[in-house]
Amino acid sequence: MRMNTIKNREHWLITAADIMIDEIISPAITDIPPPQIRYSLTAPTTKQKKSVVLGSCWNRAASADGTNEIFITSNLDDSLRILDVLLHEQIHAFDDNQSGHGPRFQKLCKKVGLKGGGNGKVKESFTATVATPELQTLLEDIIDDIGPIPHAKMDIDLNGTTKQKNRQKLMYCTNTGCEFKFRASQKMLNAMQYNKCLVCGDASLVQEQVI
């Protein structure tokens, strides 16, 4: 039992990832040496259509020291689901993202016990893999060993306004027959030396009044 040695959620990820490489990936994928990988949780993601990004793997070329970088979204807090998402991203790292979700990636996934899952468009897609029953048993054994992840899921929808308000002001022509308008910062509007419409030339520009 290693759960008493876990310091934080990133330490949990690293510990679980190392176990999965030693006990699941390397025995199944013998022709690819384990790459150098860093692991982190990242900020919650927003929903895109019917899917949510659960994890991502950056290839070695994107890192200054040639290390694959794996991020798991903090939308998740189910330890078992986190581990099968983590394994999916580890397979990307072993492939260094060279195959996308294509045939080679799918072959590697099947070797470690991942199968295609539903992604909102089709019932079985390797863009959203899930653990087979056999793999699920192995992942549950890891959780029994290190304990559940010390993390509570985060909901971006409960974090208030997520979109920044447009701070630029709208200026428009007072001539009802002219549709000229533009936006600029208040500083730039205060610095304007010419207040005639640049299109019709015979009407003033005024700033929209926000109530």
mmCIF file of C-alpha atoms in Angstrom:
data_model
loop_
_atom_site.group_PDB
_atom_site.id
_atom_site.type_symbol
_atom_site.label_atom_id
_atom_site.label_comp_id
_atom_site.label_asym_id
_atom_site.label_seq_id
_atom_site.Cartn_x
_atom_site.Cartn_y
_atom_site.Cartn_z
ATOM 1 C CA MET A 1 0.000 0.000 0.000
ATOM 2 C CA ARG A 2 1.465 3.295 -1.146
ATOM 3 C CA MET A 3 -1.478 5.622 -0.470
ATOM 4 C CA ASN A 4 0.128 7.079 2.670
ATOM 5 C CA THR A 5 3.086 8.338 0.631
ATOM 6 C CA ILE A 6 1.014 10.346 -1.899
ATOM 7 C CA LYS A 7 1.651 14.067 -1.375
ATOM 8 C CA ASN A 8 -0.752 15.694 -3.861
ATOM 9 C CA ARG A 9 -2.722 15.049 -7.041
ATOM 10 C CA GLU A 10 0.279 15.507 -9.352
ATOM 11 C CA HIS A 11 2.278 13.041 -7.259
ATOM 12 C CA TRP A 12 -0.655 10.634 -7.562
ATOM 13 C CA LEU A 13 -0.646 11.016 -11.355
ATOM 14 C CA ILE A 14 3.101 10.430 -11.586
ATOM 15 C CA THR A 15 2.960 7.399 -9.291
ATOM 16 C CA ALA A 16 0.065 5.840 -11.197
ATOM 17 C CA ALA A 17 1.691 6.602 -14.551
ATOM 18 C CA ASP A 18 4.951 4.928 -13.559
ATOM 19 C CA ILE A 19 3.095 1.824 -12.393
ATOM 20 C CA MET A 20 1.108 1.675 -15.634
ATOM 21 C CA ILE A 21 4.256 1.889 -17.734
ATOM 22 C CA ASP A 22 5.965 -0.861 -15.723
ATOM 23 C CA GLU A 23 3.000 -3.210 -15.343
ATOM 24 C CA ILE A 24 0.734 -2.549 -18.347
ATOM 25 C CA ILE A 25 2.442 -0.737 -21.225
ATOM 26 C CA SER A 26 5.990 -2.091 -21.336
ATOM 27 C CA PRO A 27 4.970 -5.775 -21.079
ATOM 28 C CA ALA A 28 2.515 -5.261 -23.979
ATOM 29 C CA ILE A 29 4.552 -2.876 -26.168
ATOM 30 C CA THR A 30 8.049 -4.329 -26.222
ATOM 31 C CA ASP A 31 9.370 -2.619 -29.373
ATOM 32 C CA ILE A 32 9.096 1.008 -28.124
ATOM 33 C CA PRO A 33 11.228 2.205 -25.188
ATOM 34 C CA PRO A 34 9.375 4.308 -22.601
ATOM 35 C CA PRO A 35 9.730 8.017 -23.408
ATOM 36 C CA GLN A 36 10.377 10.781 -20.902
ATOM 37 C CA ILE A 37 6.975 12.129 -19.820
ATOM 38 C CA ARG A 38 5.805 14.859 -17.437
ATOM 39 C CA TYR A 39 2.300 14.801 -15.974
ATOM 40 C CA SER A 40 0.003 17.569 -14.722
ATOM 41 C CA LEU A 41 -3.629 18.427 -14.153
ATOM 42 C CA THR A 42 -4.846 21.402 -16.134
ATOM 43 C CA ALA A 43 -7.719 23.866 -15.770
ATOM 44 C CA PRO A 44 -11.275 22.687 -16.507
ATOM 45 C CA THR A 45 -12.315 22.705 -20.147
ATOM 46 C CA THR A 46 -15.533 24.028 -21.634
ATOM 47 C CA LYS A 47 -17.952 21.847 -23.548
ATOM 48 C CA GLN A 48 -17.423 21.807 -27.291
ATOM 49 C CA LYS A 49 -20.619 20.574 -28.945
ATOM 50 C CA LYS A 50 -21.217 17.188 -27.293
ATOM 51 C CA SER A 51 -17.661 16.411 -26.224
ATOM 52 C CA VAL A 52 -15.257 17.599 -23.556
ATOM 53 C CA VAL A 53 -11.477 17.356 -23.779
ATOM 54 C CA LEU A 54 -10.412 15.000 -20.985
ATOM 55 C CA GLY A 55 -6.674 14.920 -21.611
ATOM 56 C CA SER A 56 -3.953 15.942 -24.027
ATOM 57 C CA CYS A 57 -0.436 14.862 -24.928
ATOM 58 C CA TRP A 58 2.123 17.258 -26.385
ATOM 59 C CA ASN A 59 4.829 15.826 -28.607
ATOM 60 C CA ARG A 60 8.523 15.999 -27.756
ATOM 61 C CA ALA A 61 9.280 18.732 -30.292
ATOM 62 C CA ALA A 62 7.006 21.125 -28.362
ATOM 63 C CA SER A 63 9.112 20.830 -25.210
ATOM 64 C CA ALA A 64 12.484 22.546 -24.843
ATOM 65 C CA ASP A 65 14.011 19.390 -23.356
ATOM 66 C CA GLY A 66 12.341 16.878 -25.674
ATOM 67 C CA THR A 67 9.854 15.562 -23.128
ATOM 68 C CA ASN A 68 6.281 14.517 -23.820
ATOM 69 C CA GLU A 69 3.867 16.544 -21.697
ATOM 70 C CA ILE A 70 0.564 14.997 -20.597
ATOM 71 C CA PHE A 71 -2.276 17.066 -19.108
ATOM 72 C CA ILE A 72 -5.435 15.660 -17.544
ATOM 73 C CA THR A 73 -8.350 18.041 -17.174
ATOM 74 C CA SER A 74 -9.516 18.823 -13.652
ATOM 75 C CA ASN A 75 -13.134 18.341 -14.805
ATOM 76 C CA LEU A 76 -12.508 14.728 -13.761
ATOM 77 C CA ASP A 77 -12.254 13.299 -10.257
ATOM 78 C CA ASP A 78 -13.170 9.641 -10.817
ATOM 79 C CA SER A 79 -9.861 7.847 -10.244
ATOM 80 C CA LEU A 80 -10.668 4.955 -12.582
ATOM 81 C CA ARG A 81 -11.699 7.243 -15.427
ATOM 82 C CA ILE A 82 -8.622 9.398 -14.896
ATOM 83 C CA LEU A 83 -6.396 6.333 -15.222
ATOM 84 C CA ASP A 84 -7.893 5.154 -18.507
ATOM 85 C CA VAL A 85 -7.665 8.697 -19.906
ATOM 86 C CA LEU A 86 -4.071 8.846 -18.657
ATOM 87 C CA LEU A 87 -3.276 5.531 -20.375
ATOM 88 C CA HIS A 88 -4.757 6.868 -23.629
ATOM 89 C CA GLU A 89 -2.431 9.876 -23.453
ATOM 90 C CA GLN A 90 0.543 7.659 -22.560
ATOM 91 C CA ILE A 91 -0.022 5.692 -25.772
ATOM 92 C CA HIS A 92 0.088 9.006 -27.655
ATOM 93 C CA ALA A 93 3.414 9.698 -25.915
ATOM 94 C CA PHE A 94 4.858 6.293 -26.836
ATOM 95 C CA ASP A 95 3.882 7.096 -30.438
ATOM 96 C CA ASP A 96 4.928 10.768 -30.009
ATOM 97 C CA ASN A 97 1.614 11.758 -31.626
ATOM 98 C CA GLN A 98 2.825 10.473 -34.986
ATOM 99 C CA SER A 99 -0.276 8.403 -35.749
ATOM 100 C CA GLY A 100 -3.068 10.579 -34.408
ATOM 101 C CA HIS A 101 -5.931 8.203 -33.640
ATOM 102 C CA GLY A 102 -5.179 6.120 -36.729
ATOM 103 C CA PRO A 103 -4.534 2.394 -37.213
ATOM 104 C CA ARG A 104 -1.132 2.277 -35.467
ATOM 105 C CA PHE A 105 -2.471 4.136 -32.427
ATOM 106 C CA GLN A 106 -5.495 1.844 -32.331
ATOM 107 C CA LYS A 107 -3.249 -1.224 -32.472
ATOM 108 C CA LEU A 108 -1.181 0.051 -29.528
ATOM 109 C CA CYS A 109 -4.354 0.830 -27.549
ATOM 110 C CA LYS A 110 -5.692 -2.679 -28.066
ATOM 111 C CA LYS A 111 -2.405 -4.149 -26.828
ATOM 112 C CA VAL A 112 -2.822 -2.439 -23.452
ATOM 113 C CA GLY A 113 -6.561 -3.063 -23.106
ATOM 114 C CA LEU A 114 -8.136 0.130 -24.413
ATOM 115 C CA LYS A 115 -11.092 -0.042 -26.788
ATOM 116 C CA GLY A 116 -13.069 2.503 -28.747
ATOM 117 C CA GLY A 117 -15.702 4.423 -26.814
ATOM 118 C CA GLY A 118 -18.480 6.864 -27.653
ATOM 119 C CA ASN A 119 -17.452 10.413 -28.599
ATOM 120 C CA GLY A 120 -20.869 11.995 -29.198
ATOM 121 C CA LYS A 121 -20.813 11.170 -32.914
ATOM 122 C CA VAL A 122 -20.166 7.420 -33.088
ATOM 123 C CA LYS A 123 -20.465 4.609 -30.543
ATOM 124 C CA GLU A 124 -16.906 3.328 -30.934
ATOM 125 C CA SER A 125 -14.104 5.803 -31.556
ATOM 126 C CA PHE A 126 -10.468 5.718 -30.555
ATOM 127 C CA THR A 127 -10.617 9.455 -29.916
ATOM 128 C CA ALA A 128 -12.467 8.517 -26.713
ATOM 129 C CA THR A 129 -11.149 5.156 -25.549
ATOM 130 C CA VAL A 130 -12.374 3.255 -22.500
ATOM 131 C CA ALA A 131 -10.893 0.375 -20.529
ATOM 132 C CA THR A 132 -11.833 -3.210 -21.266
ATOM 133 C CA PRO A 133 -13.021 -5.230 -18.231
ATOM 134 C CA GLU A 134 -9.581 -6.842 -17.992
ATOM 135 C CA LEU A 135 -7.796 -3.481 -18.020
ATOM 136 C CA GLN A 136 -10.323 -2.047 -15.565
ATOM 137 C CA THR A 137 -9.341 -4.756 -13.073
ATOM 138 C CA LEU A 138 -5.660 -3.794 -13.403
ATOM 139 C CA LEU A 139 -6.464 -0.107 -12.934
ATOM 140 C CA GLU A 140 -8.602 -0.850 -9.896
ATOM 141 C CA ASP A 141 -5.637 -2.734 -8.408
ATOM 142 C CA ILE A 142 -3.500 0.389 -8.848
ATOM 143 C CA ILE A 143 -6.130 2.501 -7.079
ATOM 144 C CA ASP A 144 -6.268 -0.065 -4.253
ATOM 145 C CA ASP A 145 -2.497 0.337 -3.935
ATOM 146 C CA ILE A 146 -2.129 4.133 -4.067
ATOM 147 C CA GLY A 147 -5.621 5.220 -3.048
ATOM 148 C CA PRO A 148 -8.016 7.530 -4.925
ATOM 149 C CA ILE A 149 -6.696 10.753 -6.387
ATOM 150 C CA PRO A 150 -6.694 13.562 -3.778
ATOM 151 C CA HIS A 151 -8.669 15.899 -5.992
ATOM 152 C CA ALA A 152 -12.215 17.233 -6.354
ATOM 153 C CA LYS A 153 -13.528 17.944 -9.832
ATOM 154 C CA MET A 154 -13.953 21.532 -10.925
ATOM 155 C CA ASP A 155 -16.903 22.962 -12.860
ATOM 156 C CA ILE A 156 -16.078 25.909 -15.099
ATOM 157 C CA ASP A 157 -19.790 26.769 -15.381
ATOM 158 C CA LEU A 158 -19.818 27.619 -11.653
ATOM 159 C CA ASN A 159 -16.854 29.978 -11.917
ATOM 160 C CA GLY A 160 -18.910 33.038 -12.859
ATOM 161 C CA THR A 161 -18.506 34.791 -16.193
ATOM 162 C CA THR A 162 -15.921 33.054 -18.352
ATOM 163 C CA LYS A 163 -15.968 35.509 -21.240
ATOM 164 C CA GLN A 164 -14.269 38.852 -20.935
ATOM 165 C CA LYS A 165 -16.425 41.814 -21.736
ATOM 166 C CA ASN A 166 -15.494 43.851 -24.779
ATOM 167 C CA ARG A 167 -13.884 46.949 -23.262
ATOM 168 C CA GLN A 168 -13.861 48.862 -26.544
ATOM 169 C CA LYS A 169 -16.523 51.530 -27.077
ATOM 170 C CA LEU A 170 -18.825 51.774 -30.059
ATOM 171 C CA MET A 171 -18.919 54.999 -32.093
ATOM 172 C CA TYR A 172 -21.544 55.543 -34.764
ATOM 173 C CA CYS A 173 -22.689 58.187 -37.226
ATOM 174 C CA THR A 174 -25.726 60.324 -36.290
ATOM 175 C CA ASN A 175 -26.886 60.372 -39.916
ATOM 176 C CA THR A 176 -29.726 57.830 -40.042
ATOM 177 C CA GLY A 177 -28.906 57.045 -43.651
ATOM 178 C CA CYS A 178 -25.264 56.258 -42.891
ATOM 179 C CA GLU A 179 -24.273 52.960 -41.338
ATOM 180 C CA PHE A 180 -20.680 53.852 -40.434
ATOM 181 C CA LYS A 181 -19.578 52.669 -36.987
ATOM 182 C CA PHE A 182 -16.435 51.391 -35.299
ATOM 183 C CA ARG A 183 -15.020 50.372 -31.943
ATOM 184 C CA ALA A 184 -11.993 51.793 -30.118
ATOM 185 C CA SER A 185 -10.682 52.097 -26.596
ATOM 186 C CA GLN A 186 -11.846 55.034 -24.486
ATOM 187 C CA LYS A 187 -8.278 56.373 -24.516
ATOM 188 C CA MET A 188 -8.254 56.509 -28.322
ATOM 189 C CA LEU A 189 -11.709 58.081 -28.449
ATOM 190 C CA ASN A 190 -10.614 60.799 -26.023
ATOM 191 C CA ALA A 191 -7.642 61.544 -28.271
ATOM 192 C CA MET A 192 -9.732 62.014 -31.443
ATOM 193 C CA GLN A 193 -9.278 65.431 -33.051
ATOM 194 C CA TYR A 194 -11.855 64.955 -35.829
ATOM 195 C CA ASN A 195 -15.469 64.144 -35.028
ATOM 196 C CA LYS A 196 -17.058 64.099 -38.474
ATOM 197 C CA CYS A 197 -18.181 60.855 -40.095
ATOM 198 C CA LEU A 198 -15.466 59.430 -42.303
ATOM 199 C CA VAL A 199 -18.062 58.063 -44.750
ATOM 200 C CA CYS A 200 -20.758 60.667 -45.278
ATOM 201 C CA GLY A 201 -18.678 63.587 -43.997
ATOM 202 C CA ASP A 202 -21.644 65.703 -42.952
ATOM 203 C CA ALA A 203 -22.677 64.223 -39.612
ATOM 204 C CA SER A 204 -21.121 63.832 -36.197
ATOM 205 C CA LEU A 205 -19.864 60.680 -34.526
ATOM 206 C CA VAL A 206 -21.292 59.847 -31.127
ATOM 207 C CA GLN A 207 -20.496 57.193 -28.573
ATOM 208 C CA GLU A 208 -23.060 54.525 -27.817
ATOM 209 C CA GLN A 209 -24.571 55.004 -24.380
ATOM 210 C CA VAL A 210 -24.685 51.840 -22.272
ATOM 211 C CA ILE A 211 -27.432 51.854 -19.628
#
